[in-house]
DNA sequence: ACCAATGATTCCTC
DNA sequence: GAGGAATCATTGGT
């Protein structure tokens, strides 16, 4: 009401001379303008127009449209409009203009910097997950580390995509809304005093609102990145189990090399390749062979009894494999028995297994093992193999072990474990040295 | 929720 | 630097 009073006061001083009479085309009861210098009449006239402007919103749409049109066409409209604009600018905008000068937001800058540093905003770091995965594949060795890395990158890319999509949406919405408001204000500016400066101010307000929404988005994105980082880069949080297949491969190697469960670098590489894991502690957060063997050795040593069943299981598996190999060898070389079995192709873990068993069983049984409780059928088989292979103890023992029933099998396993313990206790350091040499 | 199993880390020794 | 020992922290089964 104060503004209205001021406006009325200001308007009363406006000179409104030189306008011809206008008859409202839509029957608007426009006040009659008297010729001459009748001040009271003009005041009345202006007061009436203002009253119409003030009450226009109380009318029905049709009535308002009609009045609006009438007012737009009124001869005094341009003069009134410019005066109202001037008053508005002088009374309101000068104060608001000061408030528009926002200092650069430190928090926003921090968020922007972080998003840039993490590769979410700005150019994508490292070319994205697809490129990383392709590079790993091209290298021919998809280690767990690279999987983790690409996994991390994939998730980061996902965040990045969401961030950019949302940002784009916001910008689009902001532009659409701004255009809409500008059009509305321009349209309204034909009726009410809206200066271009005021439109600009409105646009700024809209932009600021959208900036605050964008800031929320940036904040959420930063949080997501932090969570992702902590999940992927904090080692202890990130423990994953080996696959069943990988555990089996490692266990097979471990139990078949109980006398020396220290795989060489080559063996580690082979195992790593087989299991699709890393060889050793290349970096944090990896599933690696060295860790596995370290844990296995210490836990096995601490509680042999607990691992016995597992040892039996893997030894049996190994025996079957070895027997198959022997059977194949016998079949393929009836008249030609190699003096040194188990010198299989390098990198193959099945034959070295047999080697360990050979040592164990020879030590336990020697010739006496032939008198074990084996069926007649099996005895004949063993005899045949023995004869053919000219007393090759390995072949005999392998056949016994795999075909000789549970009793023999158990005995062998127990001895194997016993012997391995002895060997481990006494020859660990020397084994290491040997390994170092090779 | 509890607990055993287990992958990873840290510290120490050699 | 590799391995042993202790420990942490997560996973997965109950």
XYZ file of C-alpha atoms (C1' of nucleotides) in Angstrom:
466
model
C 0.000 0.000 0.000
C 2.942 2.275 0.603
C 4.160 1.651 -2.938
C 0.751 2.325 -4.267
C 0.619 5.667 -2.455
C 4.015 6.657 -3.748
C 3.036 5.724 -7.262
C -0.163 7.721 -7.015
C 1.807 10.672 -5.778
C 4.354 10.453 -8.554
C 1.743 9.954 -11.194
C -0.077 13.019 -10.100
C 2.886 15.097 -11.238
C 2.987 13.613 -14.689
C 1.999 15.916 -17.503
C -0.451 14.210 -19.761
C -1.016 16.785 -22.426
C -1.382 16.367 -26.159
C -3.300 13.093 -26.231
C -6.355 12.808 -28.342
C -9.538 11.336 -27.001
C -9.930 7.617 -27.234
C -13.039 5.620 -27.325
C -12.719 2.167 -25.860
C -13.283 -0.346 -28.618
C -14.529 -2.970 -26.189
C -16.810 -0.683 -24.294
C -14.399 0.030 -21.476
C -15.847 2.914 -19.528
C -12.836 5.104 -20.043
C -12.861 8.389 -18.221
C -13.512 11.453 -20.223
C -10.438 13.623 -20.727
C -11.131 17.278 -20.491
C -9.278 19.705 -22.656
C -7.418 22.485 -21.031
C -5.522 22.550 -17.704
C -8.048 20.973 -15.436
C -5.678 19.344 -12.839
C -8.421 17.723 -10.762
C -9.915 16.127 -13.827
C -6.578 14.576 -14.816
C -5.994 13.267 -11.345
C -9.407 11.696 -11.422
C -8.652 10.271 -14.807
C -5.345 8.738 -13.693
C -6.864 7.505 -10.484
C -9.542 5.749 -12.437
C -7.011 4.035 -14.714
C -4.959 2.942 -11.760
C -8.042 1.592 -10.081
C -8.780 -0.454 -13.151
C -5.228 -1.793 -13.164
C -5.406 -2.696 -9.494
C -8.712 -4.467 -9.776
C -8.028 -6.234 -13.037
C -7.029 -9.399 -11.252
C -10.339 -9.548 -9.414
C -12.313 -9.806 -12.617
C -13.198 -12.750 -14.753
C -10.825 -13.720 -17.527
C -12.968 -12.307 -20.302
C -13.559 -9.095 -18.446
C -9.890 -8.796 -17.621
C -8.872 -9.449 -21.231
C -11.251 -6.803 -22.384
C -9.987 -4.292 -19.857
C -6.402 -5.218 -20.604
C -6.940 -4.568 -24.255
C -8.659 -1.295 -23.429
C -5.823 -0.194 -21.221
C -3.209 -1.210 -23.779
C -4.881 0.935 -26.320
C -5.327 3.840 -23.985
C -3.531 6.967 -25.089
C -1.985 7.461 -21.675
C -0.592 3.949 -21.416
C 2.940 4.574 -22.778
C 3.482 7.534 -20.456
C 2.134 5.676 -17.442
C 4.171 2.628 -18.281
C 7.484 4.461 -18.470
C 6.777 6.284 -15.239
C 5.886 3.056 -13.431
C 9.052 1.399 -14.724
C 11.106 4.307 -13.473
C 9.472 4.217 -10.062
C 9.957 0.466 -9.761
C 13.582 0.700 -10.691
C 14.222 3.514 -8.243
C 12.381 1.940 -5.342
C 13.191 -1.721 -5.637
C 15.834 -2.776 -8.054
C 18.632 -0.641 -6.700
C 18.392 -2.492 -3.367
C 18.013 -5.924 -4.906
C 20.875 -5.277 -7.271
C 23.293 -5.222 -4.355
C 22.120 -8.624 -3.181
C 22.758 -10.160 -6.588
C 26.489 -9.792 -6.184
C 27.166 -13.229 -4.752
C 30.688 -14.051 -3.648
C 32.150 -17.120 -5.386
C 30.936 -20.178 -3.478
C 33.903 -21.924 -1.829
C 31.936 -25.129 -1.297
C 30.934 -25.267 -4.941
C 34.529 -24.711 -5.960
C 35.640 -27.567 -3.741
C 33.026 -29.854 -5.236
C 33.992 -28.863 -8.751
C 37.646 -29.467 -8.011
C 36.959 -32.859 -6.551
C 34.773 -33.910 -9.461
C 37.504 -32.788 -11.824
C 40.167 -34.622 -9.848
C 38.126 -37.835 -9.825
C 37.508 -37.603 -13.527
C 33.762 -37.221 -13.165
C 33.673 -33.684 -14.475
C 35.887 -32.558 -17.319
C 37.654 -34.876 -19.763
C 37.414 -38.565 -18.942
C 40.549 -39.977 -17.374
C 42.267 -42.941 -19.001
C 39.718 -43.330 -21.723
C 37.103 -45.169 -19.699
C 36.413 -48.692 -18.626
C 36.011 -50.098 -22.080
C 39.461 -48.922 -23.070
C 40.981 -50.224 -19.822
C 39.372 -53.604 -20.307
C 40.463 -53.702 -23.915
C 44.018 -52.846 -22.904
C 44.031 -55.598 -20.287
C 42.685 -58.084 -22.786
C 45.237 -57.030 -25.361
C 48.017 -57.539 -22.828
C 46.849 -61.126 -22.605
C 46.895 -61.276 -18.842
C 43.737 -60.199 -17.198
C 44.933 -60.114 -13.640
C 42.588 -59.579 -10.762
C 44.122 -56.198 -10.328
C 43.071 -55.153 -13.780
C 39.632 -56.589 -13.190
C 39.332 -54.548 -10.045
C 40.651 -51.548 -11.830
C 38.253 -51.854 -14.717
C 35.491 -52.602 -12.266
C 36.256 -49.403 -10.457
C 36.499 -47.498 -13.687
C 33.264 -48.979 -14.934
C 31.465 -47.815 -11.828
C 33.112 -44.410 -12.062
C 32.029 -44.146 -15.663
C 28.537 -45.035 -14.594
C 28.571 -42.248 -12.032
C 30.022 -39.914 -14.605
C 27.313 -40.744 -17.082
C 24.565 -40.257 -14.546
C 26.126 -36.994 -13.437
C 26.324 -35.631 -16.968
C 22.855 -36.812 -17.886
C 21.392 -35.166 -14.818
C 23.416 -32.033 -15.355
C 22.213 -31.855 -18.928
C 18.642 -32.370 -17.769
C 18.986 -29.559 -15.260
C 20.491 -27.240 -17.835
C 17.782 -28.058 -20.318
C 15.088 -27.535 -17.708
C 16.737 -24.315 -16.629
C 16.843 -23.011 -20.187
C 13.278 -24.047 -20.890
C 12.057 -22.494 -17.691
C 14.041 -19.310 -18.285
C 12.684 -18.988 -21.803
C 9.204 -19.607 -20.539
C 9.509 -16.991 -17.793
C 11.094 -14.504 -20.133
C 8.314 -14.925 -22.643
C 5.761 -14.571 -19.882
C 7.388 -11.430 -18.527
C 7.729 -9.959 -21.994
C 4.084 -10.643 -22.571
C 3.203 -9.139 -19.209
C 5.468 -6.193 -19.826
C 2.901 -5.006 -22.286
C 0.478 -4.574 -19.452
C 2.498 -4.000 -16.316
C 5.737 -2.169 -15.814
C 8.434 -4.778 -16.297
C 11.763 -3.441 -17.452
C 14.399 -5.559 -19.259
C 16.560 -5.204 -16.198
C 13.885 -6.841 -14.113
C 13.589 -9.684 -16.588
C 17.340 -10.122 -16.355
C 17.083 -10.216 -12.580
C 14.399 -12.890 -12.773
C 16.613 -14.915 -15.077
C 19.415 -14.633 -12.554
C 17.137 -15.812 -9.774
C 16.121 -18.830 -11.847
C 19.731 -19.598 -12.645
C 20.651 -19.395 -8.995
C 17.857 -21.783 -8.081
C 19.050 -24.250 -10.648
C 22.637 -23.785 -9.478
C 21.614 -24.818 -5.993
C 20.007 -27.941 -7.445
C 23.167 -28.580 -9.424
C 25.176 -28.200 -6.259
C 23.087 -30.890 -4.619
C 23.767 -33.094 -7.598
C 27.475 -32.388 -7.323
C 27.395 -33.145 -3.636
C 25.641 -36.456 -4.215
C 28.087 -37.319 -6.970
C 31.026 -36.571 -4.700
C 29.523 -38.784 -2.001
C 29.024 -41.592 -4.502
C 32.622 -41.296 -5.659
C 33.874 -41.329 -2.079
C 31.873 -44.463 -1.321
C 33.149 -46.086 -4.490
C 36.709 -45.200 -3.604
C 36.425 -46.513 -0.101
C 34.848 -49.702 -1.362
C 37.448 -50.357 -4.000
C 40.554 -48.920 -2.490
C 40.159 -49.840 1.140
C 41.716 -53.266 1.145
C 40.143 -54.751 4.210
C 36.666 -53.824 3.147
C 37.190 -55.378 -0.194
C 38.063 -58.996 0.595
C 36.725 -61.392 -1.972
C 36.839 -65.155 -1.977
C 38.600 -67.194 -4.606
C 36.390 -69.084 -6.966
C 35.854 -72.759 -6.170
C 37.852 -73.720 -9.207
C 40.779 -71.515 -8.196
C 40.781 -72.922 -4.657
C 40.786 -76.429 -6.062
C 43.734 -75.729 -8.325
C 45.709 -74.180 -5.480
C 44.801 -76.956 -3.059
C 45.783 -79.581 -5.586
C 49.165 -78.011 -5.932
C 49.559 -77.509 -2.211
C 48.730 -81.073 -1.182
C 50.726 -82.629 -3.955
C 53.713 -80.555 -2.912
C 53.337 -80.883 0.827
C 57.001 -81.742 1.140
C 57.814 -78.380 -0.331
C 54.777 -76.152 -0.629
C 56.791 -73.269 -1.977
C 55.942 -72.824 -5.614
C 58.647 -71.316 -7.754
C 58.013 -68.104 -9.607
C 57.171 -70.088 -12.732
C 54.790 -72.314 -10.816
C 53.171 -69.280 -9.258
C 52.713 -67.729 -12.642
C 51.235 -70.916 -13.982
C 48.870 -71.170 -11.028
C 47.945 -67.526 -11.308
C 47.159 -67.968 -14.962
C 45.067 -71.047 -14.242
C 43.181 -69.320 -11.462
C 42.998 -65.908 -13.132
C 44.532 -64.225 -10.127
C 47.727 -62.327 -9.485
C 51.069 -63.977 -8.752
C 52.024 -61.927 -5.780
C 51.399 -58.758 -3.942
C 51.706 -56.494 -6.940
C 49.446 -54.000 -5.329
C 46.870 -53.828 -2.628
C 43.484 -55.422 -3.016
C 44.412 -58.448 -5.032
C 43.674 -62.108 -4.764
C 47.119 -63.555 -5.102
C 48.936 -66.853 -5.079
C 51.613 -65.812 -2.597
C 49.061 -64.731 -0.034
C 47.146 -67.910 -0.517
C 50.175 -70.138 -0.021
C 51.324 -68.077 2.933
C 47.975 -68.480 4.625
C 47.684 -72.112 3.664
C 51.119 -73.069 4.977
C 50.633 -71.390 8.297
C 47.124 -72.708 8.821
C 47.998 -76.192 7.737
C 50.976 -76.258 10.052
C 48.902 -74.969 12.941
C 46.211 -77.586 12.597
C 47.221 -80.558 10.497
C 44.432 -82.713 11.814
C 41.831 -80.343 10.574
C 43.240 -80.384 7.076
C 43.703 -84.147 6.914
C 40.420 -84.841 5.248
C 41.078 -82.186 2.711
C 44.532 -83.604 2.119
C 43.058 -87.067 1.575
C 40.585 -85.731 -0.894
C 43.141 -83.958 -3.004
C 45.600 -86.813 -2.793
C 42.931 -89.166 -4.108
C 42.232 -86.823 -6.964
C 45.882 -86.644 -7.746
C 46.209 -90.404 -7.605
C 43.481 -90.887 -10.168
C 45.134 -88.406 -12.464
C 48.497 -90.039 -11.998
C 47.125 -93.516 -12.574
C 45.531 -92.407 -15.758
C 48.849 -91.021 -16.828
C 50.619 -94.262 -15.928
C 48.032 -96.375 -17.670
C 48.474 -94.271 -20.743
C 52.238 -94.588 -20.479
C 52.044 -98.384 -20.113
C 49.727 -98.617 -23.001
C 51.844 -96.465 -25.217
C 55.251 -97.883 -24.404
C 54.959 -101.561 -23.641
C 58.545 -102.385 -24.474
C 60.138 -99.181 -23.450
C 60.020 -98.243 -19.805
C 61.460 -94.909 -18.832
C 63.784 -94.988 -15.886
C 62.673 -91.621 -14.580
C 58.933 -91.242 -14.502
C 57.153 -88.073 -13.526
C 59.312 -85.773 -15.496
C 56.313 -84.476 -17.313
C 55.938 -81.356 -19.319
C 56.940 -78.234 -17.465
C 54.067 -76.382 -15.880
C 51.933 -79.463 -15.524
C 50.956 -80.044 -11.908
C 49.645 -83.577 -12.280
C 53.003 -85.232 -12.734
C 54.844 -83.457 -9.986
C 52.061 -84.653 -7.694
C 53.041 -88.172 -8.481
C 56.589 -87.372 -7.651
C 55.716 -86.463 -4.124
C 53.700 -89.577 -3.638
C 56.490 -91.651 -4.973
C 58.855 -90.380 -2.350
C 56.366 -90.931 0.433
C 55.298 -94.396 -0.485
C 58.702 -95.717 -1.188
C 59.809 -94.657 2.220
C 56.845 -96.263 3.886
C 56.471 -99.528 2.174
C 59.295 -100.514 -0.015
C 58.822 -104.129 -1.060
C 56.554 -104.931 1.863
C 53.761 -102.915 0.387
C 53.192 -105.638 -2.137
C 51.811 -107.778 0.628
C 49.053 -105.384 1.489
C 45.440 -106.424 1.376
C 44.732 -106.194 -2.231
C 42.408 -108.281 -4.291
C 43.698 -111.026 -6.492
C 42.603 -109.255 -9.559
C 44.453 -106.153 -8.607
C 47.511 -108.128 -7.619
C 47.700 -109.597 -11.038
C 47.400 -106.207 -12.552
C 50.122 -104.878 -10.360
C 52.286 -107.839 -11.139
C 51.812 -107.315 -14.811
C 52.734 -103.715 -14.550
C 55.677 -104.517 -12.358
C 56.996 -107.085 -14.790
C 56.510 -104.912 -17.775
C 58.163 -101.944 -16.278
C 61.129 -103.929 -14.997
C 60.610 -103.254 -11.350
C 59.674 -99.660 -11.698
C 58.514 -98.980 -8.169
C 56.710 -95.885 -9.115
C 54.336 -97.611 -11.479
C 53.599 -100.331 -8.989
C 52.911 -97.945 -6.215
C 50.756 -95.729 -8.295
C 48.607 -98.616 -9.316
C 48.385 -99.848 -5.773
C 47.472 -96.527 -4.494
C 44.736 -95.869 -6.935
C 43.339 -99.399 -7.117
C 44.201 -100.902 -3.792
C 41.191 -99.844 -1.762
C 40.649 -97.517 1.065
C 43.023 -99.118 3.543
C 46.081 -98.716 1.407
C 45.016 -95.339 0.352
C 44.620 -94.159 3.933
C 47.970 -95.546 4.928
C 49.654 -93.756 2.122
C 47.974 -90.486 2.940
C 48.884 -90.674 6.582
C 52.413 -91.402 5.738
C 52.502 -88.669 3.192
C 51.322 -86.164 5.758
C 53.790 -87.467 8.316
C 56.645 -87.345 5.895
C 55.724 -83.935 4.668
C 55.706 -82.643 8.194
C 59.139 -84.034 8.803
C 60.413 -82.649 5.560
C 58.807 -79.368 6.151
C 60.251 -79.057 9.618
C 63.728 -80.044 8.622
C 64.162 -78.902 5.098
C 62.147 -75.813 4.699
C 65.128 -73.522 4.640
C 67.076 -75.708 2.279
C 64.101 -76.053 0.004
C 63.905 -72.342 -0.125
C 67.509 -72.144 -1.086
C 66.983 -74.699 -3.805
C 64.036 -72.804 -5.037
C 66.091 -69.676 -5.065
C 68.702 -71.306 -7.154
C 66.231 -72.523 -9.700
C 23.298 -62.486 15.476
C 26.800 -65.571 15.830
C 30.752 -67.965 14.323
C 34.049 -70.341 11.391
C 36.516 -69.664 7.229
C 39.452 -66.983 4.703
C 41.770 -63.189 2.018
C 44.672 -59.378 3.155
C 47.749 -56.650 5.952
C 51.345 -55.664 9.218
C 55.328 -56.590 11.714
C 59.233 -59.189 12.383
C 63.132 -62.264 11.194
C 66.416 -64.116 8.219
C 62.475 -59.619 -0.539
C 60.317 -63.920 1.055
C 58.182 -66.195 4.568
C 56.221 -66.845 9.447
C 53.128 -65.279 12.819
C 49.587 -62.470 14.460
C 45.849 -59.903 13.408
C 42.144 -57.558 10.977
C 37.980 -57.470 8.373
C 34.817 -59.520 5.341
C 32.123 -63.460 3.697
C 28.965 -67.033 4.037
C 26.588 -70.593 6.518
C 23.650 -71.533 10.542
